[in-house]
Amino acid sequence: MAAIPYAAFLRGVNLGGRTTRSADLKAAFEAMGYKDARTLIASGNVLFSAEREADAELAGTIEKGLKAKFGFEIGVVLRSIDELRAMVAAEPFKSLPEGADAKRYVMFLREAVGKSLKLPFGVEGDHDVLSVTPTEIFAVAWHMPNGRYGEGLDALEKQFPKGTLMTMRNWNTILKAVA
């Protein structure tokens, strides 16, 4: 069986002393036997190929290997490159006005939360949730007079049960992963 290309989005790396250099991440994936490993942007994104197996099982295997390599827990959210291509093709930000001064983000949840997340969904802050699926939230952070974008966007995580594994990425990262 041919290997399937994946993107691994790692949670909470390069924060608070939990440093993982890109070269070390690539080496860790290669040591675990994954093919074509390479990092994408220095923020815990690894592209690789693996034989097809259940995502939860594959993510768990990678988490164990990363803990052995780095000495601390690293949550892993996986999407196949085909899933990312379908996500891009669905144009989740098409309702965003042309030229809007906003940054686009996707929050990946490792497992589906309920049957479906419903809009409106969100919390106070300088952002809007444009669309949702059971495993993704597509949000924009608006440019504010203080020069920052979307304060309060991280508060979306507090809307989920404790222990829900999720991680957020800038939409440009997703576009680079599928390119």
Tab-separated table of N, CA and C in Angstrom:
chain	number	residue	atom	x	y	z
A	1	MET	N	0.838	-1.177	0.000
A	1	MET	CA	0.000	0.000	0.000
A	1	MET	C	0.886	1.244	0.000
A	2	ALA	N	0.509	2.229	-0.773
A	2	ALA	CA	1.280	3.463	-0.871
A	2	ALA	C	1.108	4.304	0.388
A	3	ALA	N	2.145	5.028	0.718
A	3	ALA	CA	2.099	5.902	1.890
A	3	ALA	C	1.176	7.085	1.611
A	4	ILE	N	0.525	7.571	2.668
A	4	ILE	CA	-0.411	8.684	2.593
A	4	ILE	C	0.286	9.935	3.132
A	5	PRO	N	0.241	11.058	2.398
A	5	PRO	CA	0.857	12.285	2.919
A	5	PRO	C	-0.035	12.939	3.988
A	6	TYR	N	0.590	13.335	5.090
A	6	TYR	CA	-0.089	13.947	6.229
A	6	TYR	C	0.571	15.258	6.613
A	7	ALA	N	-0.180	16.053	7.354
A	7	ALA	CA	0.362	17.205	8.072
A	7	ALA	C	0.092	16.950	9.553
A	8	ALA	N	1.130	17.092	10.359
A	8	ALA	CA	0.995	17.001	11.815
A	8	ALA	C	1.106	18.414	12.359
A	9	PHE	N	0.078	18.830	13.093
A	9	PHE	CA	0.075	20.139	13.731
A	9	PHE	C	0.291	19.892	15.218
A	10	LEU	N	1.441	20.332	15.712
A	10	LEU	CA	1.828	20.049	17.086
A	10	LEU	C	1.345	21.166	18.006
A	11	ARG	N	0.845	20.771	19.151
A	11	ARG	CA	0.275	21.731	20.112
A	11	ARG	C	1.317	22.158	21.139
A	12	GLY	N	1.461	23.469	21.299
A	12	GLY	CA	2.243	24.025	22.397
A	12	GLY	C	3.735	23.827	22.326
A	13	VAL	N	4.297	23.734	21.141
A	13	VAL	CA	5.755	23.632	21.056
A	13	VAL	C	6.334	25.039	20.915
A	14	ASN	N	7.577	25.168	21.317
A	14	ASN	CA	8.303	26.439	21.272
A	14	ASN	C	7.636	27.517	22.116
A	15	LEU	N	7.054	27.084	23.233
A	15	LEU	CA	6.456	27.994	24.213
A	15	LEU	C	6.951	27.608	25.592
A	16	GLY	N	7.265	28.571	26.399
A	16	GLY	CA	7.587	28.316	27.797
A	16	GLY	C	8.660	27.270	28.032
A	17	GLY	N	9.734	27.312	27.283
A	17	GLY	CA	10.830	26.373	27.480
A	17	GLY	C	10.631	25.019	26.824
A	18	ARG	N	9.526	24.835	26.126
A	18	ARG	CA	9.264	23.566	25.425
A	18	ARG	C	9.746	23.719	23.983
A	19	THR	N	11.038	23.775	23.812
A	19	THR	CA	11.629	24.064	22.514
A	19	THR	C	11.848	22.797	21.692
A	20	THR	N	11.438	22.867	20.441
A	20	THR	CA	11.685	21.792	19.485
A	20	THR	C	12.205	22.425	18.202
A	21	ARG	N	13.461	22.235	17.919
A	21	ARG	CA	14.029	22.775	16.686
A	21	ARG	C	13.494	21.991	15.491
A	22	SER	N	13.360	22.692	14.373
A	22	SER	CA	12.830	22.055	13.160
A	22	SER	C	13.644	20.835	12.757
A	23	ALA	N	14.963	20.942	12.806
A	23	ALA	CA	15.809	19.805	12.412
A	23	ALA	C	15.576	18.612	13.332
A	24	ASP	N	15.353	18.875	14.620
A	24	ASP	CA	15.097	17.794	15.569
A	24	ASP	C	13.730	17.156	15.332
A	25	LEU	N	12.736	17.962	14.984
A	25	LEU	CA	11.411	17.418	14.658
A	25	LEU	C	11.488	16.512	13.437
A	26	LYS	N	12.163	16.989	12.411
A	26	LYS	CA	12.320	16.192	11.185
A	26	LYS	C	13.016	14.870	11.518
A	27	ALA	N	14.094	14.945	12.290
A	27	ALA	CA	14.831	13.737	12.669
A	27	ALA	C	13.961	12.796	13.497
A	28	ALA	N	13.122	13.328	14.378
A	28	ALA	CA	12.250	12.494	15.201
A	28	ALA	C	11.254	11.730	14.337
A	29	PHE	N	10.664	12.400	13.354
A	29	PHE	CA	9.710	11.727	12.464
A	29	PHE	C	10.417	10.666	11.629
A	30	GLU	N	11.606	10.974	11.160
A	30	GLU	CA	12.361	9.987	10.390
A	30	GLU	C	12.730	8.782	11.254
A	31	ALA	N	13.115	9.033	12.506
A	31	ALA	CA	13.481	7.941	13.416
A	31	ALA	C	12.279	7.041	13.712
A	32	MET	N	11.074	7.608	13.654
A	32	MET	CA	9.862	6.810	13.867
A	32	MET	C	9.467	6.048	12.600
A	33	GLY	N	10.224	6.240	11.512
A	33	GLY	CA	9.983	5.489	10.287
A	33	GLY	C	9.070	6.178	9.280
A	34	TYR	N	8.744	7.456	9.499
A	34	TYR	CA	7.878	8.158	8.559
A	34	TYR	C	8.708	8.714	7.416
A	35	LYS	N	8.151	8.645	6.241
A	35	LYS	CA	8.855	9.044	5.021
A	35	LYS	C	8.594	10.508	4.700
A	36	ASP	N	9.493	11.080	3.913
A	36	ASP	CA	9.335	12.429	3.366
A	36	ASP	C	9.123	13.494	4.442
A	37	ALA	N	9.660	13.294	5.638
A	37	ALA	CA	9.446	14.244	6.729
A	37	ALA	C	10.134	15.574	6.430
A	38	ARG	N	9.388	16.638	6.657
A	38	ARG	CA	9.950	17.985	6.569
A	38	ARG	C	9.082	18.916	7.393
A	39	THR	N	9.706	19.948	7.927
A	39	THR	CA	8.955	20.907	8.728
A	39	THR	C	8.480	22.044	7.838
A	40	LEU	N	7.439	22.689	8.283
A	40	LEU	CA	6.844	23.805	7.551
A	40	LEU	C	6.693	24.947	8.536
A	41	ILE	N	7.406	26.009	8.306
A	41	ILE	CA	7.404	27.169	9.196
A	41	ILE	C	7.813	26.680	10.598
A	42	ALA	N	8.544	27.451	11.311
A	42	ALA	CA	9.099	27.004	12.598
A	42	ALA	C	8.081	27.136	13.733
A	43	SER	N	6.955	26.444	13.622
A	43	SER	CA	5.963	26.533	14.700
A	43	SER	C	5.230	25.213	14.905
A	44	GLY	N	5.934	24.105	14.715
A	44	GLY	CA	5.339	22.814	15.023
A	44	GLY	C	4.450	22.237	13.950
A	45	ASN	N	4.855	22.359	12.716
A	45	ASN	CA	4.132	21.774	11.592
A	45	ASN	C	5.078	20.820	10.880
A	46	VAL	N	4.664	19.562	10.734
A	46	VAL	CA	5.519	18.576	10.082
A	46	VAL	C	4.712	17.885	8.988
A	47	LEU	N	5.258	17.879	7.796
A	47	LEU	CA	4.671	17.144	6.676
A	47	LEU	C	5.432	15.829	6.569
A	48	PHE	N	4.691	14.743	6.354
A	48	PHE	CA	5.319	13.418	6.300
A	48	PHE	C	4.373	12.458	5.597
A	49	SER	N	4.858	11.268	5.325
A	49	SER	CA	4.031	10.217	4.738
A	49	SER	C	4.046	9.001	5.653
A	50	ALA	N	2.881	8.328	5.718
A	50	ALA	CA	2.746	7.135	6.571
A	50	ALA	C	1.793	6.169	5.904
A	51	GLU	N	1.923	4.896	6.270
A	51	GLU	CA	0.947	3.909	5.817
A	51	GLU	C	-0.390	4.274	6.455
A	52	ARG	N	-1.478	3.991	5.772
A	52	ARG	CA	-2.795	4.350	6.306
A	52	ARG	C	-3.055	3.594	7.607
A	53	GLU	N	-3.439	4.349	8.618
A	53	GLU	CA	-3.897	3.790	9.878
A	53	GLU	C	-4.822	4.826	10.489
A	54	ALA	N	-5.584	4.428	11.473
A	54	ALA	CA	-6.527	5.346	12.092
A	54	ALA	C	-5.792	6.572	12.614
A	55	ASP	N	-6.340	7.760	12.382
A	55	ASP	CA	-5.674	8.986	12.799
A	55	ASP	C	-5.374	9.019	14.291
A	56	ALA	N	-6.308	8.579	15.129
A	56	ALA	CA	-6.072	8.589	16.574
A	56	ALA	C	-4.898	7.679	16.923
A	57	GLU	N	-4.826	6.540	16.276
A	57	GLU	CA	-3.721	5.608	16.517
A	57	GLU	C	-2.404	6.196	16.024
A	58	LEU	N	-2.419	6.771	14.839
A	58	LEU	CA	-1.221	7.382	14.273
A	58	LEU	C	-0.768	8.549	15.145
A	59	ALA	N	-1.695	9.406	15.561
A	59	ALA	CA	-1.351	10.546	16.413
A	59	ALA	C	-0.756	10.065	17.735
A	60	GLY	N	-1.324	9.039	18.318
A	60	GLY	CA	-0.811	8.503	19.578
A	60	GLY	C	0.600	7.958	19.438
A	61	THR	N	0.863	7.279	18.328
A	61	THR	CA	2.202	6.755	18.072
A	61	THR	C	3.211	7.890	17.954
A	62	ILE	N	2.824	8.946	17.249
A	62	ILE	CA	3.717	10.101	17.082
A	62	ILE	C	3.943	10.796	18.427
A	63	GLU	N	2.886	10.951	19.217
A	63	GLU	CA	3.036	11.589	20.530
A	63	GLU	C	4.021	10.831	21.408
A	64	LYS	N	3.955	9.506	21.399
A	64	LYS	CA	4.892	8.699	22.192
A	64	LYS	C	6.319	8.897	21.718
A	65	GLY	N	6.513	8.915	20.399
A	65	GLY	CA	7.849	9.123	19.855
A	65	GLY	C	8.400	10.502	20.165
A	66	LEU	N	7.541	11.523	20.126
A	66	LEU	CA	7.982	12.885	20.436
A	66	LEU	C	8.314	13.030	21.923
A	67	LYS	N	7.538	12.387	22.776
A	67	LYS	CA	7.832	12.451	24.216
A	67	LYS	C	9.176	11.790	24.500
A	68	ALA	N	9.441	10.670	23.843
A	68	ALA	CA	10.724	9.990	24.035
A	68	ALA	C	11.881	10.874	23.558
A	69	LYS	N	11.692	11.602	22.478
A	69	LYS	CA	12.742	12.446	21.915
A	69	LYS	C	12.956	13.724	22.724
A	70	PHE	N	11.851	14.399	23.096
A	70	PHE	CA	11.972	15.728	23.692
A	70	PHE	C	11.768	15.756	25.206
A	71	GLY	N	11.191	14.704	25.775
A	71	GLY	CA	11.040	14.635	27.210
A	71	GLY	C	9.809	15.321	27.775
A	72	PHE	N	8.898	15.732	26.921
A	72	PHE	CA	7.650	16.323	27.390
A	72	PHE	C	6.534	15.990	26.417
A	73	GLU	N	5.292	16.079	26.922
A	73	GLU	CA	4.104	15.762	26.119
A	73	GLU	C	3.919	16.797	25.012
A	74	ILE	N	3.621	16.322	23.820
A	74	ILE	CA	3.299	17.199	22.688
A	74	ILE	C	2.040	16.626	22.039
A	75	GLY	N	0.963	17.387	22.091
A	75	GLY	CA	-0.269	16.965	21.443
A	75	GLY	C	-0.135	17.046	19.932
A	76	VAL	N	-0.725	16.093	19.233
A	76	VAL	CA	-0.623	16.019	17.778
A	76	VAL	C	-2.029	15.965	17.178
A	77	VAL	N	-2.285	16.882	16.253
A	77	VAL	CA	-3.516	16.867	15.472
A	77	VAL	C	-3.112	16.608	14.031
A	78	LEU	N	-3.702	15.589	13.422
A	78	LEU	CA	-3.343	15.191	12.057
A	78	LEU	C	-4.455	15.514	11.069
A	79	ARG	N	-4.038	15.851	9.862
A	79	ARG	CA	-4.938	15.913	8.725
A	79	ARG	C	-4.155	15.377	7.534
A	80	SER	N	-4.816	14.590	6.709
A	80	SER	CA	-4.152	14.165	5.482
A	80	SER	C	-4.071	15.388	4.562
A	81	ILE	N	-3.127	15.356	3.664
A	81	ILE	CA	-3.009	16.461	2.709
A	81	ILE	C	-4.269	16.538	1.851
A	82	ASP	N	-4.870	15.395	1.539
A	82	ASP	CA	-6.136	15.414	0.788
A	82	ASP	C	-7.243	16.115	1.579
A	83	GLU	N	-7.286	15.895	2.898
A	83	GLU	CA	-8.279	16.601	3.724
A	83	GLU	C	-8.027	18.109	3.699
A	84	LEU	N	-6.760	18.498	3.746
A	84	LEU	CA	-6.439	19.929	3.687
A	84	LEU	C	-6.799	20.520	2.330
A	85	ARG	N	-6.555	19.764	1.267
A	85	ARG	CA	-6.940	20.250	-0.074
A	85	ARG	C	-8.446	20.457	-0.169
A	86	ALA	N	-9.217	19.513	0.366
A	86	ALA	CA	-10.682	19.644	0.364
A	86	ALA	C	-11.111	20.854	1.191
A	87	MET	N	-10.424	21.094	2.291
A	87	MET	CA	-10.724	22.250	3.135
A	87	MET	C	-10.498	23.546	2.363
A	88	VAL	N	-9.378	23.626	1.672
A	88	VAL	CA	-9.065	24.816	0.883
A	88	VAL	C	-10.096	24.985	-0.239
A	89	ALA	N	-10.447	23.895	-0.913
A	89	ALA	CA	-11.418	23.949	-2.008
A	89	ALA	C	-12.795	24.411	-1.533
A	90	ALA	N	-13.125	24.139	-0.268
A	90	ALA	CA	-14.428	24.544	0.275
A	90	ALA	C	-14.494	26.050	0.548
A	91	GLU	N	-13.384	26.735	0.443
A	91	GLU	CA	-13.314	28.188	0.615
A	91	GLU	C	-14.018	28.667	1.894
A	92	PRO	N	-13.535	28.263	3.057
A	92	PRO	CA	-14.218	28.626	4.300
A	92	PRO	C	-14.213	30.125	4.610
A	93	PHE	N	-13.381	30.890	3.923
A	93	PHE	CA	-13.316	32.330	4.168
A	93	PHE	C	-13.939	33.147	3.041
A	94	LYS	N	-14.734	32.494	2.187
A	94	LYS	CA	-15.290	33.204	1.032
A	94	LYS	C	-16.231	34.331	1.429
A	95	SER	N	-16.801	34.300	2.626
A	95	SER	CA	-17.686	35.387	3.056
A	95	SER	C	-16.914	36.609	3.555
A	96	LEU	N	-15.610	36.493	3.683
A	96	LEU	CA	-14.780	37.610	4.122
A	96	LEU	C	-14.705	38.636	3.002
A	97	PRO	N	-15.006	39.910	3.291
A	97	PRO	CA	-14.959	40.923	2.228
A	97	PRO	C	-13.576	41.030	1.594
A	98	GLU	N	-13.554	41.254	0.311
A	98	GLU	CA	-12.299	41.431	-0.438
A	98	GLU	C	-11.485	42.546	0.203
A	99	GLY	N	-10.215	42.292	0.467
A	99	GLY	CA	-9.333	43.308	1.029
A	99	GLY	C	-9.535	43.580	2.516
A	100	ALA	N	-10.275	42.740	3.204
A	100	ALA	CA	-10.512	42.945	4.630
A	100	ALA	C	-9.188	42.921	5.398
A	101	ASP	N	-9.050	43.834	6.336
A	101	ASP	CA	-7.836	43.901	7.147
A	101	ASP	C	-7.980	42.937	8.318
A	102	ALA	N	-7.801	41.660	8.012
A	102	ALA	CA	-7.999	40.607	9.005
A	102	ALA	C	-7.069	39.446	8.694
A	103	LYS	N	-6.729	38.701	9.725
A	103	LYS	CA	-5.955	37.474	9.557
A	103	LYS	C	-6.904	36.293	9.673
A	104	ARG	N	-6.667	35.286	8.848
A	104	ARG	CA	-7.519	34.097	8.812
A	104	ARG	C	-6.844	32.957	9.574
A	105	TYR	N	-7.664	32.250	10.375
A	105	TYR	CA	-7.144	31.161	11.196
A	105	TYR	C	-8.072	29.960	11.119
A	106	VAL	N	-7.483	28.793	11.324
A	106	VAL	CA	-8.277	27.580	11.489
A	106	VAL	C	-7.838	26.914	12.794
A	107	MET	N	-8.821	26.579	13.615
A	107	MET	CA	-8.561	25.823	14.830
A	107	MET	C	-8.898	24.377	14.523
A	108	PHE	N	-7.899	23.506	14.670
A	108	PHE	CA	-8.083	22.084	14.428
A	108	PHE	C	-8.386	21.388	15.746
A	109	LEU	N	-9.437	20.600	15.766
A	109	LEU	CA	-9.751	19.754	16.917
A	109	LEU	C	-9.378	18.327	16.543
A	110	ARG	N	-8.770	17.617	17.471
A	110	ARG	CA	-8.341	16.255	17.156
A	110	ARG	C	-9.534	15.341	16.920
A	111	GLU	N	-10.584	15.502	17.697
A	111	GLU	CA	-11.763	14.655	17.541
A	111	GLU	C	-12.990	15.532	17.359
A	112	ALA	N	-13.985	14.984	16.698
A	112	ALA	CA	-15.230	15.720	16.490
A	112	ALA	C	-15.870	16.043	17.834
A	113	VAL	N	-16.353	17.248	17.948
A	113	VAL	CA	-17.020	17.692	19.169
A	113	VAL	C	-18.515	17.697	18.886
A	114	GLY	N	-19.202	16.694	19.427
A	114	GLY	CA	-20.632	16.593	19.175
A	114	GLY	C	-20.898	16.284	17.715
A	115	LYS	N	-22.148	16.407	17.326
A	115	LYS	CA	-22.502	16.146	15.933
A	115	LYS	C	-22.017	17.271	15.045
A	116	SER	N	-22.080	18.489	15.560
A	116	SER	CA	-21.660	19.632	14.765
A	116	SER	C	-21.644	20.862	15.653
A	117	LEU	N	-20.701	21.715	15.415
A	117	LEU	CA	-20.676	22.996	16.101
A	117	LEU	C	-21.648	23.917	15.384
A	118	LYS	N	-22.304	24.766	16.118
A	118	LYS	CA	-23.326	25.637	15.535
A	118	LYS	C	-22.894	27.095	15.603
A	119	LEU	N	-23.228	27.856	14.580
A	119	LEU	CA	-23.036	29.296	14.609
A	119	LEU	C	-24.327	29.939	15.088
A	120	PRO	N	-24.332	31.090	15.764
A	120	PRO	CA	-23.097	31.797	16.118
A	120	PRO	C	-22.347	31.053	17.215
A	121	PHE	N	-21.052	31.151	17.135
A	121	PHE	CA	-20.188	30.467	18.076
A	121	PHE	C	-19.041	31.405	18.377
A	122	GLY	N	-18.727	31.575	19.607
A	122	GLY	CA	-17.592	32.417	19.917
A	122	GLY	C	-17.710	33.078	21.259
A	123	VAL	N	-16.772	33.944	21.495
A	123	VAL	CA	-16.669	34.657	22.750
A	123	VAL	C	-16.346	36.108	22.436
A	124	GLU	N	-16.377	36.928	23.463
A	124	GLU	CA	-16.039	38.332	23.276
A	124	GLU	C	-14.616	38.467	22.764
A	125	GLY	N	-14.402	39.436	21.904
A	125	GLY	CA	-13.067	39.683	21.381
A	125	GLY	C	-13.161	40.301	20.013
A	126	ASP	N	-12.017	40.587	19.432
A	126	ASP	CA	-11.936	41.265	18.146
A	126	ASP	C	-11.760	40.257	17.016
A	127	HIS	N	-12.686	39.323	16.971
A	127	HIS	CA	-12.638	38.276	15.962
A	127	HIS	C	-14.061	37.812	15.661
A	128	ASP	N	-14.186	37.099	14.579
A	128	ASP	CA	-15.462	36.500	14.204
A	128	ASP	C	-15.212	35.084	13.736
A	129	VAL	N	-16.123	34.189	14.067
A	129	VAL	CA	-16.091	32.826	13.549
A	129	VAL	C	-16.957	32.821	12.303
A	130	LEU	N	-16.357	32.439	11.175
A	130	LEU	CA	-17.083	32.461	9.906
A	130	LEU	C	-17.771	31.147	9.599
A	131	SER	N	-17.114	30.035	9.925
A	131	SER	CA	-17.726	28.740	9.645
A	131	SER	C	-17.107	27.691	10.556
A	132	VAL	N	-17.826	26.575	10.682
A	132	VAL	CA	-17.364	25.495	11.541
A	132	VAL	C	-17.691	24.151	10.890
A	133	THR	N	-16.923	23.163	11.267
A	133	THR	CA	-17.225	21.767	10.966
A	133	THR	C	-17.128	21.055	12.313
A	134	PRO	N	-17.414	19.787	12.395
A	134	PRO	CA	-17.237	19.102	13.683
A	134	PRO	C	-15.794	19.104	14.192
A	135	THR	N	-14.809	19.314	13.296
A	135	THR	CA	-13.410	19.253	13.721
A	135	THR	C	-12.586	20.497	13.374
A	136	GLU	N	-13.207	21.538	12.867
A	136	GLU	CA	-12.483	22.775	12.564
A	136	GLU	C	-13.357	23.993	12.856
A	137	ILE	N	-12.688	25.066	13.235
A	137	ILE	CA	-13.332	26.365	13.390
A	137	ILE	C	-12.541	27.340	12.529
A	138	PHE	N	-13.229	28.054	11.661
A	138	PHE	CA	-12.592	29.024	10.777
A	138	PHE	C	-12.940	30.416	11.286
A	139	ALA	N	-11.919	31.163	11.683
A	139	ALA	CA	-12.143	32.463	12.305
A	139	ALA	C	-11.242	33.514	11.685
A	140	VAL	N	-11.672	34.756	11.815
A	140	VAL	CA	-10.847	35.884	11.386
A	140	VAL	C	-10.594	36.769	12.598
A	141	ALA	N	-9.391	37.317	12.635
A	141	ALA	CA	-9.004	38.273	13.664
A	141	ALA	C	-8.865	39.624	12.972
A	142	TRP	N	-9.596	40.591	13.465
A	142	TRP	CA	-9.625	41.913	12.830
A	142	TRP	C	-8.472	42.781	13.309
A	143	HIS	N	-7.976	43.629	12.397
A	143	HIS	CA	-6.909	44.566	12.737
A	143	HIS	C	-7.488	45.663	13.614
A	144	MET	N	-6.854	45.904	14.730
A	144	MET	CA	-7.354	46.862	15.706
A	144	MET	C	-6.499	48.131	15.705
A	145	PRO	N	-7.041	49.245	16.220
A	145	PRO	CA	-6.281	50.494	16.248
A	145	PRO	C	-4.943	50.379	16.976
A	146	ASN	N	-4.819	49.450	17.933
A	146	ASN	CA	-3.557	49.289	18.653
A	146	ASN	C	-2.509	48.529	17.833
A	147	GLY	N	-2.855	48.166	16.606
A	147	GLY	CA	-1.920	47.479	15.726
A	147	GLY	C	-1.917	45.971	15.853
A	148	ARG	N	-2.619	45.434	16.833
A	148	ARG	CA	-2.683	43.988	17.022
A	148	ARG	C	-3.873	43.423	16.261
A	149	TYR	N	-3.885	42.115	16.174
A	149	TYR	CA	-4.992	41.420	15.518
A	149	TYR	C	-5.720	40.542	16.505
A	150	GLY	N	-7.024	40.640	16.521
A	150	GLY	CA	-7.904	39.676	17.145
A	150	GLY	C	-7.659	39.279	18.570
A	151	GLU	N	-7.597	40.228	19.449
A	151	GLU	CA	-7.457	39.881	20.854
A	151	GLU	C	-8.658	39.051	21.294
A	152	GLY	N	-8.405	38.058	22.084
A	152	GLY	CA	-9.473	37.200	22.577
A	152	GLY	C	-9.681	35.942	21.765
A	153	LEU	N	-8.999	35.798	20.634
A	153	LEU	CA	-9.190	34.621	19.788
A	153	LEU	C	-8.827	33.337	20.531
A	154	ASP	N	-7.824	33.413	21.393
A	154	ASP	CA	-7.431	32.223	22.157
A	154	ASP	C	-8.510	31.770	23.138
A	155	ALA	N	-9.467	32.654	23.444
A	155	ALA	CA	-10.548	32.296	24.374
A	155	ALA	C	-11.524	31.285	23.761
A	156	LEU	N	-11.448	31.051	22.449
A	156	LEU	CA	-12.304	30.035	21.835
A	156	LEU	C	-12.077	28.666	22.478
A	157	GLU	N	-10.833	28.402	22.865
A	157	GLU	CA	-10.503	27.105	23.458
A	157	GLU	C	-11.307	26.835	24.721
A	158	LYS	N	-11.623	27.880	25.445
A	158	LYS	CA	-12.346	27.713	26.715
A	158	LYS	C	-13.791	27.286	26.510
A	159	GLN	N	-14.255	27.257	25.269
A	159	GLN	CA	-15.622	26.851	24.966
A	159	GLN	C	-15.772	25.336	24.897
A	160	PHE	N	-14.658	24.617	24.995
A	160	PHE	CA	-14.668	23.173	24.841
A	160	PHE	C	-14.375	22.486	26.160
A	161	PRO	N	-14.790	21.226	26.297
A	161	PRO	CA	-14.504	20.481	27.531
A	161	PRO	C	-12.998	20.401	27.785
A	162	LYS	N	-12.643	20.436	29.065
A	162	LYS	CA	-11.229	20.311	29.447
A	162	LYS	C	-10.674	19.021	28.856
A	163	GLY	N	-9.465	19.100	28.338
A	163	GLY	CA	-8.833	17.930	27.751
A	163	GLY	C	-9.058	17.792	26.256
A	164	THR	N	-9.879	18.671	25.662
A	164	THR	CA	-10.083	18.629	24.216
A	164	THR	C	-8.786	19.080	23.547
A	165	LEU	N	-8.223	18.232	22.709
A	165	LEU	CA	-6.964	18.565	22.045
A	165	LEU	C	-7.256	19.371	20.796
A	166	MET	N	-6.674	20.576	20.747
A	166	MET	CA	-6.864	21.462	19.599
A	166	MET	C	-5.623	22.320	19.430
A	167	THR	N	-5.462	22.847	18.242
A	167	THR	CA	-4.370	23.762	17.964
A	167	THR	C	-4.784	24.660	16.810
A	168	MET	N	-4.308	25.888	16.823
A	168	MET	CA	-4.716	26.866	15.828
A	168	MET	C	-3.554	27.180	14.889
A	169	ARG	N	-3.888	27.401	13.625
A	169	ARG	CA	-2.899	27.783	12.624
A	169	ARG	C	-3.426	28.921	11.765
A	170	ASN	N	-2.488	29.746	11.314
A	170	ASN	CA	-2.812	30.774	10.341
A	170	ASN	C	-3.169	30.083	9.030
A	171	TRP	N	-4.152	30.584	8.326
A	171	TRP	CA	-4.602	29.980	7.068
A	171	TRP	C	-3.481	29.891	6.050
A	172	ASN	N	-2.543	30.846	6.069
A	172	ASN	CA	-1.424	30.800	5.120
A	172	ASN	C	-0.580	29.544	5.315
A	173	THR	N	-0.486	29.053	6.550
A	173	THR	CA	0.231	27.805	6.813
A	173	THR	C	-0.443	26.636	6.088
A	174	ILE	N	-1.767	26.626	6.105
A	174	ILE	CA	-2.515	25.550	5.439
A	174	ILE	C	-2.300	25.628	3.936
A	175	LEU	N	-2.334	26.838	3.390
A	175	LEU	CA	-2.108	27.004	1.953
A	175	LEU	C	-0.716	26.524	1.559
A	176	LYS	N	0.285	26.788	2.391
A	176	LYS	CA	1.650	26.320	2.114
A	176	LYS	C	1.730	24.801	2.219
A	177	ALA	N	0.994	24.204	3.137
A	177	ALA	CA	1.033	22.746	3.303
A	177	ALA	C	0.496	22.035	2.068
A	178	VAL	N	-0.511	22.592	1.431
A	178	VAL	CA	-1.089	21.925	0.269
A	178	VAL	C	-0.381	22.292	-1.032
A	179	ALA	N	0.448	23.328	-0.994
A	179	ALA	CA	1.147	23.772	-2.226
A	179	ALA	C	2.214	22.766	-2.630
